[in-house]
Coordinates of N, CA and C in Angstrom, one line a residue:
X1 N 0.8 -1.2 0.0 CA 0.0 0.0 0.0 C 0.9 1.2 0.0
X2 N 0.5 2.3 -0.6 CA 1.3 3.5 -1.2 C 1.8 4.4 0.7
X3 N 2.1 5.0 0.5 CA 2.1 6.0 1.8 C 2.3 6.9 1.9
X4 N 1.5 7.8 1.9 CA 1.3 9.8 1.5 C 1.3 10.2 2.7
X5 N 2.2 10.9 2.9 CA 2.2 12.2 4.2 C 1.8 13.4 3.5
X6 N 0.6 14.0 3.9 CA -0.4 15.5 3.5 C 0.3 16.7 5.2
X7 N 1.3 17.4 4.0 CA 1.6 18.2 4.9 C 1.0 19.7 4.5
X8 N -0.6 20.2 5.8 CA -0.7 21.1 5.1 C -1.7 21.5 6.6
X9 N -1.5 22.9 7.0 CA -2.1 23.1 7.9 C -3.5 23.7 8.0
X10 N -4.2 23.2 7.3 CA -5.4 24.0 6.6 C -6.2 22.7 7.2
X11 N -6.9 22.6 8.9 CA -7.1 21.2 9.0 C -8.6 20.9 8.6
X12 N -9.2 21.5 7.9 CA -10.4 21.7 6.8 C -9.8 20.4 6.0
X13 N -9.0 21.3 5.0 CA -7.8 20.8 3.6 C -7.5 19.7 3.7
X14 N -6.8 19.7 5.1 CA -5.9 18.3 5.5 C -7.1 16.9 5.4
X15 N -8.4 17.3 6.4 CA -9.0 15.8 6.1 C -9.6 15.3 4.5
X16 N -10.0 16.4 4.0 CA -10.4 16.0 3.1 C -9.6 15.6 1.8
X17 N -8.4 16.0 1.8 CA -7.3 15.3 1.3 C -7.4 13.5 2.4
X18 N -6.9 13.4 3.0 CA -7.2 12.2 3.8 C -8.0 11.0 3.6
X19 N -8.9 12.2 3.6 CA -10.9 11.3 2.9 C -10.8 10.7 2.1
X20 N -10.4 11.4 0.9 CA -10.1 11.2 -0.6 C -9.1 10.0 -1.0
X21 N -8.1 10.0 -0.1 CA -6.9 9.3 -0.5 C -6.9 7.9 0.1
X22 N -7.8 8.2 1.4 CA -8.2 6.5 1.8 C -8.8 6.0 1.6
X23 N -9.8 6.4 0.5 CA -11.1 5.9 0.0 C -10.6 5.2 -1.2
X24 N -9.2 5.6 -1.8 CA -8.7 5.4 -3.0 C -7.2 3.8 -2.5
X25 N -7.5 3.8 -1.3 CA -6.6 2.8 -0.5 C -5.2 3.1 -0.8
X26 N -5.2 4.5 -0.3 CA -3.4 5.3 0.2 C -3.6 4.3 2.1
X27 N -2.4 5.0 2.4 CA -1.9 4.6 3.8 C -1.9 6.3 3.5
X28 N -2.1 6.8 4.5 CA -2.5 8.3 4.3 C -2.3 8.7 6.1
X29 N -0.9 9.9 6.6 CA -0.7 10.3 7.6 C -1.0 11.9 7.4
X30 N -1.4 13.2 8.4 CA -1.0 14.7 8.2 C -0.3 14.6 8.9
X31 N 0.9 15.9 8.9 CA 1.0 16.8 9.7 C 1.1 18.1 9.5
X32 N 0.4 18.8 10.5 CA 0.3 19.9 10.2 C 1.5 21.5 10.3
X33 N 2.5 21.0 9.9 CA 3.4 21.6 10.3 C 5.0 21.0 9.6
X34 N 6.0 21.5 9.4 CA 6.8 20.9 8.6 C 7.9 20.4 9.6
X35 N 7.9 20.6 10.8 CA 8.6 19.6 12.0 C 7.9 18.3 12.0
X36 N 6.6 18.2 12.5 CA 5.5 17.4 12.3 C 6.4 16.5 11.2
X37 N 6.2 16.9 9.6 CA 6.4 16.2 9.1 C 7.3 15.4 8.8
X38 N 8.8 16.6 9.3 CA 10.1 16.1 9.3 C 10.0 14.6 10.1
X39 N 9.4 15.1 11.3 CA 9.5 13.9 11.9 C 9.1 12.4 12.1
X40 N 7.6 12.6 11.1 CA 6.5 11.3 10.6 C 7.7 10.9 9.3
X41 N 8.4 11.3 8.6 CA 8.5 10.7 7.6 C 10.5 10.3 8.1
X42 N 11.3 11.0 8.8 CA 12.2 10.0 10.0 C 11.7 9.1 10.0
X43 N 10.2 8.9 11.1 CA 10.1 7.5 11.7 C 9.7 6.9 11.0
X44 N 8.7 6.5 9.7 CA 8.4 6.4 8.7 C 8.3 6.6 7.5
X45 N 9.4 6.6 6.6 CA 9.4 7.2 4.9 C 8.5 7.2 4.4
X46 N 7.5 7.9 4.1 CA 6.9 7.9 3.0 C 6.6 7.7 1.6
X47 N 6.3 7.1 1.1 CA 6.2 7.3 -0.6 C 5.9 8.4 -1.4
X48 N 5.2 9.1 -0.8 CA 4.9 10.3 -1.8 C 4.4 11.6 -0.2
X49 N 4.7 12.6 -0.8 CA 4.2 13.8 -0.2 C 3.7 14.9 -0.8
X50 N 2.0 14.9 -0.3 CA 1.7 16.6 -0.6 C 2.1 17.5 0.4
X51 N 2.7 18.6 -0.1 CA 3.0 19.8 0.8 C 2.4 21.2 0.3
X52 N 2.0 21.9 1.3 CA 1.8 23.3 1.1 C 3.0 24.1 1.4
X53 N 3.1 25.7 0.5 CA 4.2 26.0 0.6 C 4.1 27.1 2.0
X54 N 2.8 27.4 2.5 CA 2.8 28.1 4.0 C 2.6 27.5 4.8
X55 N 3.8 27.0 5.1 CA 3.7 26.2 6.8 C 4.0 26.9 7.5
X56 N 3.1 27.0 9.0 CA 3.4 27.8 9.9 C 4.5 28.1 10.8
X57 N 5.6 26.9 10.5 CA 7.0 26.5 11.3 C 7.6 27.3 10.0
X58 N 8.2 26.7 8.9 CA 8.9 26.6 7.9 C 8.2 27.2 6.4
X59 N 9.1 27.5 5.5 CA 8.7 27.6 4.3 C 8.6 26.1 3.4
X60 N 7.6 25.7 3.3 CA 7.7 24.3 2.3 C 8.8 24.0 1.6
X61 N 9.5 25.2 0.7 CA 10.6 25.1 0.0 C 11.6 24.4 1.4
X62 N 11.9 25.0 2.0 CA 12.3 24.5 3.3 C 12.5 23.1 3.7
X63 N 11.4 22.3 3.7 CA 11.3 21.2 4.2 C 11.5 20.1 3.1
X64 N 11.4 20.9 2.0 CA 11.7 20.1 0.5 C 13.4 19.7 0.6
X65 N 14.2 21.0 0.9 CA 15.4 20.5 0.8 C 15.6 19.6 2.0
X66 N 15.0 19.9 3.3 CA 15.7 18.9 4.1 C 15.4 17.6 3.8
X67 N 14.3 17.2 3.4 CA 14.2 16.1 2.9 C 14.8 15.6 1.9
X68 N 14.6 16.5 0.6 CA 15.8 15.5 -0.4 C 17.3 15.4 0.0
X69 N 17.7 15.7 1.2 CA 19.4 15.2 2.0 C 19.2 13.9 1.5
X70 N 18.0 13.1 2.4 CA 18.3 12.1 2.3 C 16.8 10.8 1.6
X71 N 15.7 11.7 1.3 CA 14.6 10.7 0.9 C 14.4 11.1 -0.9
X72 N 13.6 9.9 -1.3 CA 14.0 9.9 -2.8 C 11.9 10.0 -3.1
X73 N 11.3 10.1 -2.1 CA 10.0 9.9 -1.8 C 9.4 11.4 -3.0
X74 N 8.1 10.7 -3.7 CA 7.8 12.0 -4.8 C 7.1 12.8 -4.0
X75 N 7.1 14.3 -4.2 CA 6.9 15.4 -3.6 C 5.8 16.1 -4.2
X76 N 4.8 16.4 -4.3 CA 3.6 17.1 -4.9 C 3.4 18.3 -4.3
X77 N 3.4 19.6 -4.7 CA 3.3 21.0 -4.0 C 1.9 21.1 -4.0
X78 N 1.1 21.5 -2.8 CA -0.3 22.2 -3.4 C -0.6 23.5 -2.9
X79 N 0.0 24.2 -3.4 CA -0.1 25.7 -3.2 C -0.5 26.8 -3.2
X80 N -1.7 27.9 -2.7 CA -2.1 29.3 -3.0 C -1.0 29.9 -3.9
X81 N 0.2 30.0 -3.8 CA 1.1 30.7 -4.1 C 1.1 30.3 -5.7
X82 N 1.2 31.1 -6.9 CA 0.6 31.0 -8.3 C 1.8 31.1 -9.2
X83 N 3.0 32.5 -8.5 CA 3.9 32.7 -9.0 C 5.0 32.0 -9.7
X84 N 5.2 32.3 -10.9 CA 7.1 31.1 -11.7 C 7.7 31.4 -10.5
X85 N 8.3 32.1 -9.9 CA 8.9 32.0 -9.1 C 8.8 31.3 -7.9
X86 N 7.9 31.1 -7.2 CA 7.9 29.9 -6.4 C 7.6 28.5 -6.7
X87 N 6.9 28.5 -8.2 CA 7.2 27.6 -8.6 C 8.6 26.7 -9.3
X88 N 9.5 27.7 -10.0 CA 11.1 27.3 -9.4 C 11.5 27.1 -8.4
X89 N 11.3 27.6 -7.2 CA 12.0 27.3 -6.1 C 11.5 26.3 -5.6
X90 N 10.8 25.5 -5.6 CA 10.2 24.7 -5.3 C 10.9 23.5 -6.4
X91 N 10.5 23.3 -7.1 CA 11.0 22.6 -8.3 C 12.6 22.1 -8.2
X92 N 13.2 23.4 -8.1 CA 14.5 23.4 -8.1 C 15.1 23.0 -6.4
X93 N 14.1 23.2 -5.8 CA 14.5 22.3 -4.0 C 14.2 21.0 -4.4
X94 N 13.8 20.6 -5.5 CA 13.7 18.6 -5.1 C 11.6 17.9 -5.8
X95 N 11.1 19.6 -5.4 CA 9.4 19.0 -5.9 C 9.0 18.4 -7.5
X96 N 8.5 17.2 -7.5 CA 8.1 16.6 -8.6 C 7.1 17.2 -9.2
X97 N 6.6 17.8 -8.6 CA 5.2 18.6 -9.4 C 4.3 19.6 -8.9
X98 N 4.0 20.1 -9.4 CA 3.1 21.6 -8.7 C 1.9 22.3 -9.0
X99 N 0.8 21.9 -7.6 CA -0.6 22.3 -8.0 C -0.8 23.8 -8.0
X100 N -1.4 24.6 -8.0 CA -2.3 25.7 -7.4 C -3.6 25.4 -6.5
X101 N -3.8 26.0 -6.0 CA -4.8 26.1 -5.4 C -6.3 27.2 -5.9
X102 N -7.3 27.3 -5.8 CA -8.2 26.0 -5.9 C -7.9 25.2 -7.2
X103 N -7.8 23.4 -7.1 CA -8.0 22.2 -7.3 C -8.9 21.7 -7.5
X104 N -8.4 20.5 -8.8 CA -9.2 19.7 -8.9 C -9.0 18.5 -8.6
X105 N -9.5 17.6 -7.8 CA -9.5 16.3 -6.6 C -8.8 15.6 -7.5
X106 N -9.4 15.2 -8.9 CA -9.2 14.1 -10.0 C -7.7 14.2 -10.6
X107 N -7.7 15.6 -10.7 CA -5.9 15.9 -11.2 C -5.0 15.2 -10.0
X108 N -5.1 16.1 -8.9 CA -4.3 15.8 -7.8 C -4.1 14.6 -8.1
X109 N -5.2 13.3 -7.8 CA -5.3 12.1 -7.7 C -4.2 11.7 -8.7
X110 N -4.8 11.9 -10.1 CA -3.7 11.8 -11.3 C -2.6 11.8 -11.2
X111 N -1.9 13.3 -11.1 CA -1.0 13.7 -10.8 C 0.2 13.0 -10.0
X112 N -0.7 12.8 -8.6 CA 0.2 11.8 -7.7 C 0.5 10.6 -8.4
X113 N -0.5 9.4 -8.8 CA -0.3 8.4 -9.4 C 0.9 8.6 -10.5
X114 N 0.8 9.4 -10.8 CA 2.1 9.5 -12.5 C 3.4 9.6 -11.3
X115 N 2.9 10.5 -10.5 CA 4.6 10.7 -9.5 C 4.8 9.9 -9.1
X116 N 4.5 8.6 -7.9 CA 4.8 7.8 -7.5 C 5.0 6.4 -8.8
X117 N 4.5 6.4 -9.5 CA 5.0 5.7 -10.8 C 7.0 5.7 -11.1
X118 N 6.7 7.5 -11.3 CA 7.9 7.2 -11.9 C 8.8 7.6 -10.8
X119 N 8.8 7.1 -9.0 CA 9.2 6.7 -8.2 C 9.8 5.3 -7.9
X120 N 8.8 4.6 -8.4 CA 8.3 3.2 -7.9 C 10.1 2.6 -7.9
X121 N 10.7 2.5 -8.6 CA 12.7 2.0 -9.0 C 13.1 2.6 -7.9
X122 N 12.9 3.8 -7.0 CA 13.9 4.3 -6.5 C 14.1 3.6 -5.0
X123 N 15.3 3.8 -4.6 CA 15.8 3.0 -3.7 C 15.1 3.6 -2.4
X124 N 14.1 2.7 -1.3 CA 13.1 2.9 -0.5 C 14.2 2.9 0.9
X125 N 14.3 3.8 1.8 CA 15.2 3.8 3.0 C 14.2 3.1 4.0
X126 N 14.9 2.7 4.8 CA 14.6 1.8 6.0 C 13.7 3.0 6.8
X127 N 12.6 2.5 7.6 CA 12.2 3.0 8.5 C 12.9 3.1 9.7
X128 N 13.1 4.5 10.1 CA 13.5 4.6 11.8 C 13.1 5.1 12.8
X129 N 12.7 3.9 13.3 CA 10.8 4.4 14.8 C 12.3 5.3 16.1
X130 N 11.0 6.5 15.7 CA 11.4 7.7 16.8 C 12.3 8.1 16.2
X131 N 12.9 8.3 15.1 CA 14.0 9.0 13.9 C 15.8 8.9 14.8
X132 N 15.6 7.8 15.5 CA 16.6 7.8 16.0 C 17.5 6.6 15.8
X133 N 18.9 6.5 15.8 CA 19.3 5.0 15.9 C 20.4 4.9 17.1
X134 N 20.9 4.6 18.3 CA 21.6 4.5 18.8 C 22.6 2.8 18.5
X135 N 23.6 3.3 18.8 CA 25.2 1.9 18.9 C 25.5 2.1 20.1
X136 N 26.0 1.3 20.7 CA 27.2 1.5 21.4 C 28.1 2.3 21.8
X137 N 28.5 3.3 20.7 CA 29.3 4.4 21.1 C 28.7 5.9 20.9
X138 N 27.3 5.5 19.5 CA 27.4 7.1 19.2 C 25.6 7.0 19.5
X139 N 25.0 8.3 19.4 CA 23.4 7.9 18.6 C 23.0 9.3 17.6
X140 N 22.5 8.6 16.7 CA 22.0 9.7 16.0 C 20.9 10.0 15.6
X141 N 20.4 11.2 15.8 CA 19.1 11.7 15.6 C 18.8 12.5 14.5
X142 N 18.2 11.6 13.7 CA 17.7 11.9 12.2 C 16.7 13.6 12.4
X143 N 15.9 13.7 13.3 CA 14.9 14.7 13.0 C 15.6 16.0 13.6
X144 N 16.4 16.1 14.8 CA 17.1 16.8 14.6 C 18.9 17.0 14.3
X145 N 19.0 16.6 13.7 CA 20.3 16.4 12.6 C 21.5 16.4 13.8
X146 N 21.4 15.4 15.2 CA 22.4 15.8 15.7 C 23.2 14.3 16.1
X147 N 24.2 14.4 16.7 CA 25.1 13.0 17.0 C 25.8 13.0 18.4
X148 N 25.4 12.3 18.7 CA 26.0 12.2 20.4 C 27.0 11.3 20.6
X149 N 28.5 11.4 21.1 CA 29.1 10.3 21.6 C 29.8 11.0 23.0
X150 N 30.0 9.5 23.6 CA 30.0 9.7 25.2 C 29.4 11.1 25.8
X151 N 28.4 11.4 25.7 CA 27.5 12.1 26.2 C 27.9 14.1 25.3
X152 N 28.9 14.2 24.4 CA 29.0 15.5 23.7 C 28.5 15.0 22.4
X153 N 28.0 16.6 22.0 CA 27.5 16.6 20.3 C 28.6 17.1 19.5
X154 N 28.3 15.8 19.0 CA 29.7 15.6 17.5 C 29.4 16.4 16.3
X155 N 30.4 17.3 16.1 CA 29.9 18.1 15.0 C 30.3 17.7 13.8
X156 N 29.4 17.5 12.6 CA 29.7 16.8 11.6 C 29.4 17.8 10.8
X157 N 30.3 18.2 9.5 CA 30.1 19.0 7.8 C 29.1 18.8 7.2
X158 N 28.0 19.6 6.6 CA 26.8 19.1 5.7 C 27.5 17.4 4.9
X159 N 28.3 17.5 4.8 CA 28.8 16.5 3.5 C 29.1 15.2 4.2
X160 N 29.8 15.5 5.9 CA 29.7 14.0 6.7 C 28.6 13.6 6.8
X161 N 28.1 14.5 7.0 CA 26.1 14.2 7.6 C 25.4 13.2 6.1
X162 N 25.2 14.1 5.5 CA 24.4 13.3 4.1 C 24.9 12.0 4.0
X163 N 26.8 11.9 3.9 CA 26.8 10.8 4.0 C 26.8 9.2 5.0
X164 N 26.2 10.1 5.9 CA 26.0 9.3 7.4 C 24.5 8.9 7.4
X165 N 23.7 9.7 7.1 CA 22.5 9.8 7.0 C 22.1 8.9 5.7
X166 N 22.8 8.6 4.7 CA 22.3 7.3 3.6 C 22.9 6.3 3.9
X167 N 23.8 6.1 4.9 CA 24.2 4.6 5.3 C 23.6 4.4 6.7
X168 N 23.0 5.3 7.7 CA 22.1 4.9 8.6 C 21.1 4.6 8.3
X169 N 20.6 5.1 7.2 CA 19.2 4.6 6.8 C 18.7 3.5 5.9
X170 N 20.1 2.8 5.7 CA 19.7 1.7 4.8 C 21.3 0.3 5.7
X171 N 20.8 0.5 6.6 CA 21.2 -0.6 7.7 C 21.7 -1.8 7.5
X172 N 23.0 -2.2 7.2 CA 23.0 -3.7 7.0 C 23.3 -4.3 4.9
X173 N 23.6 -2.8 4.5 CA 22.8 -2.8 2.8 C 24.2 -2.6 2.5
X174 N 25.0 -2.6 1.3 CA 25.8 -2.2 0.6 C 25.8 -1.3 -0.2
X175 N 26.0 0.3 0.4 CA 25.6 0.9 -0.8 C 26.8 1.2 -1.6
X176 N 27.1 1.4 -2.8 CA 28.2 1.3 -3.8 C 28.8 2.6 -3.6
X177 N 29.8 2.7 -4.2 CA 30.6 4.1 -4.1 C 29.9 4.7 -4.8
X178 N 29.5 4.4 -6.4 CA 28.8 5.2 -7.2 C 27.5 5.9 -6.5
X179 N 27.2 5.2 -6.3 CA 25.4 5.7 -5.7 C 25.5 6.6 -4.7
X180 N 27.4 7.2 -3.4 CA 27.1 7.7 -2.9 C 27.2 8.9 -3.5
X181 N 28.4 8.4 -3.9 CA 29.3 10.1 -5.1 C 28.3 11.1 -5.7
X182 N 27.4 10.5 -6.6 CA 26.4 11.2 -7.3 C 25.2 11.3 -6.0
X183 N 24.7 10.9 -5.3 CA 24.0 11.5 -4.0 C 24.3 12.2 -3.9
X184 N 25.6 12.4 -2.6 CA 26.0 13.8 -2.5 C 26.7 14.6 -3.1
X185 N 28.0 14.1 -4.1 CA 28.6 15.0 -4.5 C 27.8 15.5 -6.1
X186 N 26.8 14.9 -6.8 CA 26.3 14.9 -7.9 C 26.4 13.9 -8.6
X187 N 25.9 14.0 -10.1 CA 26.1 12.9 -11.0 C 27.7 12.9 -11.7
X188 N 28.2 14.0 -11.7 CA 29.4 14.2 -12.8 C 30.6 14.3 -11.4
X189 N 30.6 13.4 -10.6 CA 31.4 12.9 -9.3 C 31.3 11.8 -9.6
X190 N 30.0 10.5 -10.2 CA 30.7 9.6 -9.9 C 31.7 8.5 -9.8
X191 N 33.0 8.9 -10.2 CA 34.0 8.0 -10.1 C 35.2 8.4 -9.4
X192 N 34.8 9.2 -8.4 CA 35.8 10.0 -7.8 C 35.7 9.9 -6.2
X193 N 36.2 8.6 -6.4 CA 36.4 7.7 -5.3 C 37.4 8.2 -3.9
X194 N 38.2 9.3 -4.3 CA 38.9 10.0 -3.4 C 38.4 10.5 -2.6
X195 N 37.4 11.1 -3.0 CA 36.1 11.9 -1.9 C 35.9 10.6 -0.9
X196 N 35.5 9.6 -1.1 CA 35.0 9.0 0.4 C 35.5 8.4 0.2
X197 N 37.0 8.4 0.3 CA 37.7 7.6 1.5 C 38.5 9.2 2.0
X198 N 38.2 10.1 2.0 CA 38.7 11.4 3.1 C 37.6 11.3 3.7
X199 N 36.5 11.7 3.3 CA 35.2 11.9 4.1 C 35.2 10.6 5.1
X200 N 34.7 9.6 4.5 CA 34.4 8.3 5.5 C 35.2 7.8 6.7
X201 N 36.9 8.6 6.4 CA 38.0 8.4 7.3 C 37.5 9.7 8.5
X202 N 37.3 10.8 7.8 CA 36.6 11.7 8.6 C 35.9 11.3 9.2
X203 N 34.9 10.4 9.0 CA 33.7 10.1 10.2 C 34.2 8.8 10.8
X204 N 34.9 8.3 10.8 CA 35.6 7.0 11.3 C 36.2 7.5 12.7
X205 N 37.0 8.7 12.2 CA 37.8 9.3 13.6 C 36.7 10.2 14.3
X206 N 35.6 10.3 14.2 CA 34.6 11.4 14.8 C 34.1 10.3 15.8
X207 N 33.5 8.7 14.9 CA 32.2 8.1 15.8 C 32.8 6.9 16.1
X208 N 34.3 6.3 15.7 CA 35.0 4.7 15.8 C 35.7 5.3 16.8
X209 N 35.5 3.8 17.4 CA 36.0 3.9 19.0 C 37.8 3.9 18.2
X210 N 38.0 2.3 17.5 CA 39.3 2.4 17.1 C 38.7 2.8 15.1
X211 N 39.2 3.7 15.0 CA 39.1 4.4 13.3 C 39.7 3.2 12.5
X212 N 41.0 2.7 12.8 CA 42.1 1.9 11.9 C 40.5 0.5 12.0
X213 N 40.4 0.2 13.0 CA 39.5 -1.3 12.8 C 38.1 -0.7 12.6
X214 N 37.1 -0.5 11.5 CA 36.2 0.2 12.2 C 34.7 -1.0 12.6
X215 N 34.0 -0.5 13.5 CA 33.1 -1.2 13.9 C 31.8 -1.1 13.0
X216 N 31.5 0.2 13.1 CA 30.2 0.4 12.5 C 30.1 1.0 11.3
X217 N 30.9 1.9 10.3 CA 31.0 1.9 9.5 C 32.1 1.2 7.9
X218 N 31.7 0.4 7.5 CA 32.4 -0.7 7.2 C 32.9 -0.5 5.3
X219 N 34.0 -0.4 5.3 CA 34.2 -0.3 3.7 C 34.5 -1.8 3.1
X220 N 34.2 -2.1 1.7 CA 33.9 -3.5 1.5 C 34.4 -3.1 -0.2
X221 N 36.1 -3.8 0.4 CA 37.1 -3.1 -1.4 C 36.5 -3.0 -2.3
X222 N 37.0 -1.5 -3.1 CA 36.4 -1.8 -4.8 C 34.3 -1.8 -4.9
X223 N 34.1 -1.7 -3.8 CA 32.6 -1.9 -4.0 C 31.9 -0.6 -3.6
X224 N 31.9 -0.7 -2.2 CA 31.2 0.4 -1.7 C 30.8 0.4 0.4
X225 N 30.5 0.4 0.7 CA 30.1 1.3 2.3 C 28.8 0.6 2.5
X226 N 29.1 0.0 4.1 CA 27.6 -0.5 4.3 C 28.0 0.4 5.9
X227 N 26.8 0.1 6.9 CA 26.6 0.4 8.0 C 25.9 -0.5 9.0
X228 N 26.9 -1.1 10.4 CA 26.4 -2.4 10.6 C 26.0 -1.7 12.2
X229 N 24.9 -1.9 12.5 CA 24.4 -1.0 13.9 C 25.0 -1.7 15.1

């Protein structure tokens, strides 16, 4: 079953989006707020998201980039806001597609189905109940982007993070060197394998008890990076 997070604080809007989408047999969660949502789709990824671009926390554009750090989940804008301009910004943060507001039910409906379609291939991240994972030595908390070891917050670079954050979230997996390079560093990175092995050595000596043996983050020759909790 599909799973739409409807982030939109209009709680009119919100159920009847809801109504609509469970009648149509979505798994269908709101939140009304873009913390809210950061944090429903941590503990549980979603497959698809509608967002409004006035959240009362955050600007939508906002919560678009935090999300595509690390989720590949299609994004549907449904927005008052009419303007090219925020429809680039939006677009260009990561959104698959973009309503106006007033709508039509049948489009929406449409609309999503074509998005989650041409989703359906993309690589689904693990669920993490309470957006947290703790080890042994460190823990990290997905919703608010922080890391703890022996009781201080470890500060990590936008660039250690992302790449911490796609090997936390796919636990136990092999992800390839390719697949991380073009993640974070883009597509015309991927064969530039010198990047993570500086970075990954960087986070070895941040969260590995001993860095030279490492425990939890594990390189596996010539292939790529898994993460063993």
């Amino acid at each position: 079953m599909t799973r739409v997070l409807v982030v939109e604080d209009d709680a009119q809007l919100a159920r009847a989006l809801v109504i609509n989408l469970q009648a149509r047999q979505y798994a269908v969660e709101a939140a009304p707020d873009g913390a809210t949502a950061l944090a429903l789709s941590a503990a549980e990824p979603p497959d698809a998201l509608i967002v409004d671009l006035g959240l009362p926390d955050m600007d939508g554009v906002e919560l678009i980039r935090n999300l595509r750090r690390w989720s590949r989940a299609s994004v549907l804008v449904l927005s008052a806001r009419s303007g090219s301009e925020d429809k680039i910004r939006a677009l260009d943060a990561g959104a698959d597609d973009y309503m106006t507001k007033p709508f039509s039910m049948d489009e929406l409906l449409a609309r999503l189905r074509a998005a989650t379609r041409r989703a359906a291939e993309a690589p689904v991240s693990e669920p993490v109940p309470g957006g947290r994972i703790s080890t042994d030595d460190f823990t990290v908390d997905l919703v608010a982007k922080r890391v703890r070891r022996a009781d201080r917050d470890v500060r990590l670079t936008p660039t250690e993070w992302h790449l911490l954050e796609i090997l936390i979230r796919n636990p136990g997996r092999l992800i390839s060197q390719s697949h991380l390079l073009k993640e974070v560093w883009g597509p015309s990175h991927g064969t530039k394998t010198n990047y993570l092995r500086v970075y990954m050595a960087q986070l070895r000596r941040k969260l590995e008890a001993d860095p030279a043996h490492p425990r939890y983050l594990i390189t596996e020759s010539g292939m790529g990076y898994r993460f063993e909790p």
